[in-house]
Amino acid sequence: MSEPDARIALVDCNNFYVSCERVFRPDLWRKPVAVLSNNDGCIVARSPEVKALGIKMGTPLFQVEHLVKQHQIQLFSSNYPLYADMSSRVMSVLEGFAPQLEIYSIDEAFLDLTGIHNNDPEAYGHLIRKTVLRNTGIPVCVGMGPTKTLAKLANFAAKKWQKTGGVLDLSQPARRKKLMRRVPVNEVWGIGSRLAGKLNQLGIQTVYDLALQPVGRMQSQFNVLVARTVMELNGIACLSLEDVVPDKQQIVCSRSFKDKITDFDQLFSALAVFCCRAAEKLRGQQSVTGVISIFIRTSPFNPQEPQYQRASSLTLGHPTQDSRCIVSVARQLLAESYKPGYRYQKCGVQLSHIQPRRPHSQGQTDLFDFAATLQRVDFNNPHVQPAELMAIVDRINRRYPKAISIAAATAAKNAMPKAERISKRYTSDWNELVTVHC
């Protein structure tokens, strides 16, 4: 008995942040809604009604305030606790439809549907859509194909063309060919605008043009990733589903300030908060960082003011995950980068050269290396190991999420994001549950 043909599905939530807000505000269905970035600066999620007005993703709010007033666009500050909880609910529903699931992002997941409902896979896709909508209130689209790249392409078409009903299967070569001729090459998963421009120069305009290219030629002219993309478009699977989300190779934590900062101490206080958050993410994946970088900059949207930006990095002699070390290095880098007389609008920290933490590996370290010293002993309490201390800090922050990390207790209020339009935490706070009046 032959094995069934592979079938991968990509389930993608429609306008996810907006949909999360609409679940608890049914009066906003079919009305223009947008979600803003940190500090309410830019538009990061748009309802179809907002997209129809020509407002692009990432547009600064001040540039479209006239459209907001004219069309009565409902604006929301980003409510990440709500979005994370709703994402978890969607993924929990999807787990019941396939033996293997890969959570690709907060609003996307790949499902392995090989051997499931081969007689009518699109009917199964519609069942997935209906079940997710009924159980969570979040609308989704489902794209299917023998590879992850084709599933992505199918999902794009399912969202773009209403005739699909939100579900499309590209398992049949004839159907793939018809769609590929209509879709520009820049819509292929992994083909960015710069790469698409280079492909266009070679006469490769559509997805079908790319699928016809010799694999060896694409690898020699570009790279192995483009070659694999060509193979995936022809139904040859090169990308498997990941059961476990891989650790991040870079962790960045930054934010724009609601009020510009001129004072060094205030700027450092904000940077310390970001360092502690980045360190907590680092410890969450049981990793250590070998390089710490910081950056500061003024506002690029106000050319009348003096402009200044600077980034600095330091390679550690001994990788660390200790918040105190990361904060201390960041202060040193900030002291080298900071210039008085400027109104700073943004700063941030980046942790790179990330590797798994090996508790029992010693390795050769510099006697005067601060990171190594902190990991060996805690001078305030030699009976408490640094790793244990950081675990206690993480537990406190998880229990009291509104609290600022202990290592950044002096942080300035300017470092906290502005969220004047934030909705309630409908699913994570007893005091903010939805009330229904009959």
Coordinates of C-alpha atoms in Angstrom, one line a residue:
M1 CA 0.0 0.0 0.0
S2 CA 1.5 3.3 -1.1
E3 CA 1.9 6.2 1.3
P4 CA -0.5 9.1 1.0
D5 CA 0.7 12.3 -0.7
A6 CA 2.0 14.9 1.7
R7 CA -0.4 17.8 2.5
I8 CA 0.6 20.7 4.6
A9 CA -1.9 23.4 5.8
L10 CA -1.1 26.9 6.9
V11 CA -3.8 28.4 9.1
D12 CA -3.5 32.2 9.4
C13 CA -5.7 34.5 11.5
N14 CA -7.2 37.4 9.6
N15 CA -6.1 40.8 10.8
F16 CA -5.3 39.2 14.1
Y17 CA -4.9 42.1 16.5
V18 CA -8.0 43.8 15.1
S19 CA -10.0 40.5 15.3
C20 CA -9.0 40.1 19.0
E21 CA -10.4 43.5 19.7
R22 CA -13.6 42.8 17.8
V23 CA -14.3 39.6 19.6
F24 CA -15.2 41.6 22.7
R25 CA -16.6 44.6 20.8
P26 CA -19.1 43.1 18.3
D27 CA -20.3 46.6 17.6
L28 CA -17.1 47.1 15.6
W29 CA -17.7 44.4 13.1
R30 CA -17.6 45.8 9.5
K31 CA -16.4 49.2 10.9
P32 CA -12.9 50.6 10.4
V33 CA -10.5 49.5 13.2
A34 CA -6.8 49.9 13.6
V35 CA -4.3 48.8 16.2
L36 CA -1.3 51.0 17.1
S37 CA 2.3 50.2 17.9
N38 CA 4.1 50.9 21.2
N39 CA 3.5 54.5 22.3
D40 CA 0.6 54.7 19.8
G41 CA 3.0 55.8 17.1
C42 CA 2.3 53.7 14.0
I43 CA -0.5 51.6 12.6
V44 CA 0.4 47.9 12.9
A45 CA -2.9 46.2 12.2
R46 CA -5.8 47.2 10.0
S47 CA -9.3 46.0 9.4
P48 CA -10.3 45.5 5.7
E49 CA -12.2 48.8 5.9
V50 CA -9.0 50.7 6.9
K51 CA -7.0 48.9 4.2
A52 CA -9.6 50.1 1.6
L53 CA -8.8 53.7 2.6
G54 CA -5.3 53.2 1.4
I55 CA -3.6 53.3 4.8
K56 CA -0.4 51.2 4.7
M57 CA 1.1 49.0 7.4
G58 CA 3.5 51.0 9.6
T59 CA 2.0 54.4 8.7
P60 CA 2.7 57.0 11.5
L61 CA -0.6 58.0 13.1
F62 CA 0.0 61.7 12.7
Q63 CA 0.1 61.3 8.9
V64 CA -3.4 59.9 8.7
E65 CA -5.2 61.7 11.5
H66 CA -7.4 63.5 9.0
L67 CA -8.6 60.1 7.7
V68 CA -9.2 58.8 11.3
K69 CA -11.5 61.7 12.0
Q70 CA -13.2 61.7 8.5
H71 CA -14.0 58.0 8.6
Q72 CA -14.3 57.6 12.4
I73 CA -11.6 54.9 12.6
Q74 CA -11.6 53.2 16.0
L75 CA -8.1 53.1 17.3
F76 CA -6.6 50.7 19.9
S77 CA -3.3 50.6 21.7
S78 CA -1.6 47.2 21.5
N79 CA -2.9 44.9 24.1
Y80 CA -0.3 42.2 24.1
P81 CA -1.6 40.1 27.0
L82 CA -5.0 39.8 25.3
Y83 CA -3.4 38.9 21.9
A84 CA -1.1 36.3 23.5
D85 CA -4.0 34.7 25.3
M86 CA -6.2 34.6 22.2
S87 CA -3.4 33.2 20.2
S88 CA -3.0 30.4 22.7
R89 CA -6.7 29.6 22.4
V90 CA -6.5 29.4 18.6
M91 CA -3.5 27.1 18.7
S92 CA -5.2 24.9 21.2
V93 CA -8.1 24.5 18.8
L94 CA -5.8 23.7 15.9
E95 CA -4.0 21.0 17.9
G96 CA -7.2 18.9 17.6
F97 CA -7.1 18.8 13.8
A98 CA -3.7 17.3 13.1
P99 CA -1.1 15.0 14.7
Q100 CA 1.7 17.6 14.2
L101 CA 1.5 21.3 14.5
E102 CA 4.2 24.0 14.2
I103 CA 3.4 27.4 15.7
Y104 CA 5.0 29.7 13.2
S105 CA 4.0 33.1 14.7
I106 CA 1.4 34.6 17.1
D107 CA -1.3 34.2 14.4
E108 CA 0.0 31.4 12.1
A109 CA 0.5 27.7 12.3
F110 CA 1.4 24.9 10.0
L111 CA -0.5 21.6 10.3
D112 CA 0.5 18.2 8.8
L113 CA -2.7 16.9 7.2
T114 CA -1.1 14.0 5.3
G115 CA -3.6 11.2 5.1
I116 CA -6.4 13.2 6.7
H117 CA -9.6 13.7 4.6
N118 CA -7.9 13.0 1.3
N119 CA -11.3 12.6 -0.4
D120 CA -12.2 16.3 0.3
P121 CA -9.4 18.3 2.0
E122 CA -11.1 21.6 1.4
A123 CA -14.1 20.5 3.3
Y124 CA -11.8 19.7 6.2
G125 CA -10.3 23.2 5.8
H126 CA -13.8 24.8 6.1
L127 CA -14.4 22.7 9.2
I128 CA -11.2 24.1 10.7
R129 CA -12.3 27.7 9.9
K130 CA -15.8 27.2 11.4
T131 CA -14.5 25.5 14.5
V132 CA -11.8 28.2 15.2
L133 CA -14.4 30.9 14.6
R134 CA -17.0 29.3 16.9
N135 CA -14.6 28.5 19.7
T136 CA -12.5 31.7 19.7
G137 CA -14.3 34.3 17.6
I138 CA -11.2 34.7 15.4
P139 CA -11.7 34.3 11.6
V140 CA -8.9 32.4 9.8
C141 CA -8.0 31.3 6.3
V142 CA -6.6 27.9 5.3
G143 CA -4.1 27.2 2.6
M144 CA -3.0 23.7 1.6
G145 CA -0.3 22.2 -0.5
P146 CA 2.3 19.4 -0.6
T147 CA 5.0 21.8 0.8
K148 CA 5.1 24.7 3.3
T149 CA 5.9 27.2 0.6
L150 CA 2.8 26.1 -1.5
A151 CA 0.7 26.2 1.7
K152 CA 1.8 29.8 2.2
L153 CA 1.0 30.6 -1.4
A154 CA -2.4 29.0 -1.1
N155 CA -3.1 30.9 2.1
F156 CA -2.3 34.2 0.3
A157 CA -4.8 33.4 -2.4
A158 CA -7.4 32.3 0.1
K159 CA -7.2 35.7 1.7
K160 CA -7.0 37.7 -1.5
W161 CA -9.9 36.1 -3.4
Q162 CA -13.3 35.8 -1.7
K163 CA -14.4 33.1 -4.2
T164 CA -12.2 30.6 -2.4
G165 CA -14.3 30.9 0.8
G166 CA -11.2 31.3 2.8
V167 CA -9.8 27.8 1.9
L168 CA -7.6 26.7 -1.0
D169 CA -5.8 23.5 -1.8
L170 CA -2.9 23.6 -4.3
S171 CA -2.2 19.9 -4.3
Q172 CA -3.1 19.6 -8.0
P173 CA -0.4 20.7 -10.4
A174 CA -2.8 22.2 -12.9
R175 CA -4.4 24.4 -10.2
R176 CA -1.0 25.5 -9.0
K177 CA 0.0 26.5 -12.5
K178 CA -3.1 28.6 -13.0
L179 CA -2.5 30.5 -9.7
M180 CA 1.2 30.9 -10.1
R181 CA 0.7 32.7 -13.5
R182 CA -1.4 35.3 -11.7
V183 CA 0.7 36.0 -8.6
P184 CA 3.8 38.2 -8.7
V185 CA 7.1 36.7 -7.5
N186 CA 7.4 39.0 -4.5
E187 CA 4.4 37.2 -2.9
V188 CA 6.4 34.0 -2.5
W189 CA 7.4 33.1 1.1
G190 CA 11.0 34.3 1.6
I191 CA 11.3 36.5 -1.5
G192 CA 11.7 40.0 -0.2
S193 CA 11.5 43.2 -2.2
R194 CA 15.2 43.4 -2.9
L195 CA 15.4 39.8 -4.1
A196 CA 12.3 40.2 -6.1
G197 CA 13.9 43.2 -7.9
K198 CA 16.9 41.1 -8.9
L199 CA 14.6 38.3 -10.1
N200 CA 12.6 40.9 -12.2
Q201 CA 15.8 42.0 -13.9
L202 CA 16.2 38.4 -15.1
G203 CA 12.7 38.3 -16.5
I204 CA 11.2 36.4 -13.6
Q205 CA 8.0 38.3 -12.9
T206 CA 5.5 35.7 -11.6
V207 CA 5.6 32.8 -9.2
Y208 CA 5.3 30.5 -12.3
D209 CA 8.4 32.1 -13.8
L210 CA 10.4 31.3 -10.7
A211 CA 9.0 27.7 -10.5
L212 CA 10.4 27.1 -14.1
Q213 CA 13.9 28.0 -13.2
P214 CA 16.7 25.4 -13.0
V215 CA 17.5 24.7 -9.3
G216 CA 21.3 24.7 -9.9
R217 CA 21.1 28.1 -11.7
M218 CA 19.2 29.7 -8.8
Q219 CA 21.7 28.3 -6.3
S220 CA 24.7 29.6 -8.2
Q221 CA 23.2 33.0 -8.9
F222 CA 21.6 33.5 -5.5
N223 CA 21.8 31.0 -2.7
V224 CA 20.6 27.6 -1.5
L225 CA 17.5 29.1 0.1
V226 CA 16.2 30.4 -3.3
A227 CA 17.0 26.9 -4.8
R228 CA 15.0 25.3 -2.1
T229 CA 12.1 27.7 -2.8
V230 CA 12.0 26.6 -6.4
M231 CA 11.9 23.0 -5.4
E232 CA 9.1 23.7 -2.9
L233 CA 7.1 25.5 -5.6
N234 CA 7.4 22.3 -7.6
G235 CA 6.0 20.1 -4.8
I236 CA 9.3 18.8 -3.5
A237 CA 9.4 19.3 0.2
C238 CA 12.6 20.8 1.6
L239 CA 11.2 22.4 4.8
S240 CA 9.9 20.1 7.5
L241 CA 7.5 21.0 10.3
E242 CA 9.2 22.0 13.6
D243 CA 7.8 20.4 16.7
V244 CA 9.7 22.8 18.9
V245 CA 10.1 26.5 18.2
P246 CA 13.9 27.1 17.7
D247 CA 15.6 29.5 20.1
K248 CA 16.1 33.0 19.0
Q249 CA 19.5 33.9 17.7
Q250 CA 19.0 37.6 18.4
I251 CA 17.0 39.3 21.1
V252 CA 16.1 43.0 20.7
C253 CA 14.2 45.1 23.1
S254 CA 13.6 48.8 22.3
R255 CA 11.0 51.4 22.4
S256 CA 10.2 55.0 21.5
F257 CA 9.5 57.4 24.4
K258 CA 6.3 59.3 24.8
D259 CA 8.4 62.3 25.9
K260 CA 11.9 62.9 24.5
I261 CA 14.8 62.4 26.9
T262 CA 17.8 64.7 27.3
D263 CA 19.2 63.5 30.6
F264 CA 21.8 60.6 30.7
D265 CA 20.4 59.1 33.9
Q266 CA 16.8 59.0 32.5
L267 CA 18.1 57.5 29.3
F268 CA 20.0 54.8 31.2
S269 CA 17.0 54.1 33.4
A270 CA 15.0 53.3 30.2
L271 CA 17.8 51.2 28.8
A272 CA 18.1 49.3 32.0
V273 CA 14.4 48.3 31.8
F274 CA 15.0 47.0 28.2
C275 CA 18.1 45.1 29.3
C276 CA 16.2 43.3 32.0
R277 CA 13.4 42.3 29.7
A278 CA 15.9 41.0 27.1
A279 CA 17.7 39.1 29.8
E280 CA 14.5 37.5 31.0
K281 CA 13.7 36.3 27.4
L282 CA 17.3 35.0 27.2
R283 CA 16.9 33.0 30.4
G284 CA 13.5 31.8 29.2
Q285 CA 15.1 29.9 26.4
Q286 CA 18.0 28.7 28.7
S287 CA 20.6 30.7 26.7
V288 CA 23.5 33.0 27.2
T289 CA 24.7 36.0 25.2
G290 CA 28.2 36.7 24.0
V291 CA 27.7 40.2 22.5
I292 CA 25.7 43.1 23.9
S293 CA 24.8 46.1 21.7
I294 CA 22.9 49.3 22.5
F295 CA 21.7 52.1 20.3
I296 CA 20.3 55.6 20.8
R297 CA 18.7 58.0 18.4
T298 CA 16.8 61.3 18.1
S299 CA 13.5 61.6 16.1
P300 CA 13.9 61.3 12.3
F301 CA 10.5 62.8 11.9
N302 CA 11.6 66.2 13.2
P303 CA 14.5 67.4 10.9
Q304 CA 14.4 70.9 12.4
E305 CA 16.0 69.5 15.6
P306 CA 19.7 68.4 15.8
Q307 CA 20.0 64.8 14.7
Y308 CA 22.2 62.1 16.3
Q309 CA 22.3 58.4 16.4
R310 CA 24.9 55.9 17.7
A311 CA 25.2 52.2 18.2
S312 CA 27.9 50.4 20.3
S313 CA 28.8 46.8 21.0
L314 CA 30.9 44.8 23.4
T315 CA 32.0 41.2 23.0
L316 CA 32.0 39.5 26.4
G317 CA 34.9 37.3 27.5
H318 CA 32.4 35.0 29.2
P319 CA 28.8 34.6 27.9
T320 CA 26.1 35.6 30.4
Q321 CA 22.4 35.7 31.1
D322 CA 22.8 37.8 34.3
S323 CA 20.7 41.0 34.2
R324 CA 23.2 42.8 36.3
C325 CA 26.0 42.1 33.9
I326 CA 23.9 43.1 30.9
V327 CA 22.8 46.3 32.6
S328 CA 26.3 47.2 33.6
V329 CA 27.7 46.7 30.1
A330 CA 24.9 48.7 28.6
R331 CA 25.7 51.6 31.0
Q332 CA 29.3 51.5 29.9
L333 CA 28.3 51.5 26.2
L334 CA 25.8 54.3 26.8
A335 CA 28.4 56.4 28.5
E336 CA 30.6 56.1 25.3
S337 CA 27.7 56.8 23.0
Y338 CA 25.7 59.6 24.8
K339 CA 26.1 63.2 23.8
P340 CA 24.5 66.0 25.7
G341 CA 22.3 68.6 24.0
Y342 CA 20.1 66.2 22.0
R343 CA 16.5 65.1 22.6
Y344 CA 16.5 61.4 22.4
Q345 CA 13.4 59.6 21.2
K346 CA 14.4 55.9 21.2
C347 CA 17.0 53.6 22.7
G348 CA 17.3 49.8 22.8
V349 CA 19.5 46.8 23.5
Q350 CA 20.4 43.8 21.3
L351 CA 21.7 40.5 22.6
S352 CA 23.5 38.4 20.0
H353 CA 26.0 35.5 19.6
I354 CA 23.4 33.6 21.6
Q355 CA 24.2 30.0 22.6
P356 CA 22.7 27.3 25.0
R357 CA 23.6 27.7 28.6
R358 CA 25.8 25.0 29.9
P359 CA 25.7 25.2 33.7
H360 CA 28.6 22.8 34.4
S361 CA 31.0 24.0 31.7
Q362 CA 33.8 26.2 33.1
G363 CA 36.0 27.1 30.1
Q364 CA 39.0 29.6 30.3
T365 CA 37.9 33.1 31.4
D366 CA 39.6 36.4 32.0
L367 CA 40.3 37.0 35.6
F368 CA 39.0 40.6 35.3
D369 CA 36.0 39.8 33.1
F370 CA 32.9 41.2 34.8
A371 CA 30.5 38.8 33.3
A372 CA 32.5 35.8 34.5
T373 CA 32.8 37.3 38.0
L374 CA 29.1 37.8 38.3
Q375 CA 28.4 34.2 37.3
R376 CA 30.8 32.8 39.8
V377 CA 29.8 34.7 43.0
D378 CA 27.2 37.1 44.3
F379 CA 29.1 39.6 46.5
N380 CA 26.0 40.7 48.4
N381 CA 25.1 37.2 49.4
P382 CA 27.7 34.5 48.7
H383 CA 25.3 31.8 49.6
V384 CA 22.9 32.6 46.7
Q385 CA 24.2 31.7 43.3
P386 CA 23.6 34.2 40.4
A387 CA 21.4 31.8 38.5
E388 CA 19.2 31.2 41.5
L389 CA 19.0 35.0 42.1
M390 CA 17.9 35.6 38.5
A391 CA 15.3 32.8 38.8
I392 CA 13.9 34.6 41.8
V393 CA 13.7 37.9 39.9
D394 CA 11.9 36.1 37.0
R395 CA 9.4 34.6 39.4
I396 CA 8.7 38.0 41.0
N397 CA 8.2 39.6 37.6
R398 CA 5.8 36.8 36.5
R399 CA 3.8 37.1 39.6
Y400 CA 3.7 40.9 39.5
P401 CA 3.7 41.7 35.7
K402 CA 3.2 45.4 36.3
A403 CA 6.3 45.6 38.4
I404 CA 9.6 46.7 36.8
S405 CA 12.5 44.3 37.1
I406 CA 14.5 44.6 40.4
A407 CA 17.7 45.4 38.5
A408 CA 15.9 48.4 37.0
A409 CA 13.9 49.6 39.8
T410 CA 15.0 53.2 39.2
A411 CA 13.6 53.3 35.7
A412 CA 12.1 56.5 34.5
K413 CA 8.4 56.7 33.7
N414 CA 9.2 57.8 30.2
A415 CA 10.4 54.2 29.5
M416 CA 6.9 52.9 29.9
P417 CA 4.9 52.7 26.7
K418 CA 2.1 55.1 26.1
A419 CA -1.2 53.2 25.7
E420 CA -4.0 55.8 25.9
R421 CA -6.4 53.6 23.9
I422 CA -5.7 50.2 25.3
S423 CA -8.7 47.9 25.7
K424 CA -9.4 45.8 28.8
R425 CA -7.7 42.5 29.6
Y426 CA -10.8 40.6 29.0
T427 CA -9.3 37.1 29.4
S428 CA -6.6 37.6 32.0
D429 CA -7.9 39.9 34.7
W430 CA -11.0 39.1 36.9
N431 CA -11.8 42.7 37.3
E432 CA -11.9 43.3 33.5
L433 CA -14.1 40.4 32.4
V434 CA -16.9 41.2 29.9
T435 CA -20.2 42.1 31.6
V436 CA -23.4 41.2 29.8
H437 CA -26.5 43.1 30.7
C438 CA -29.8 41.4 29.9

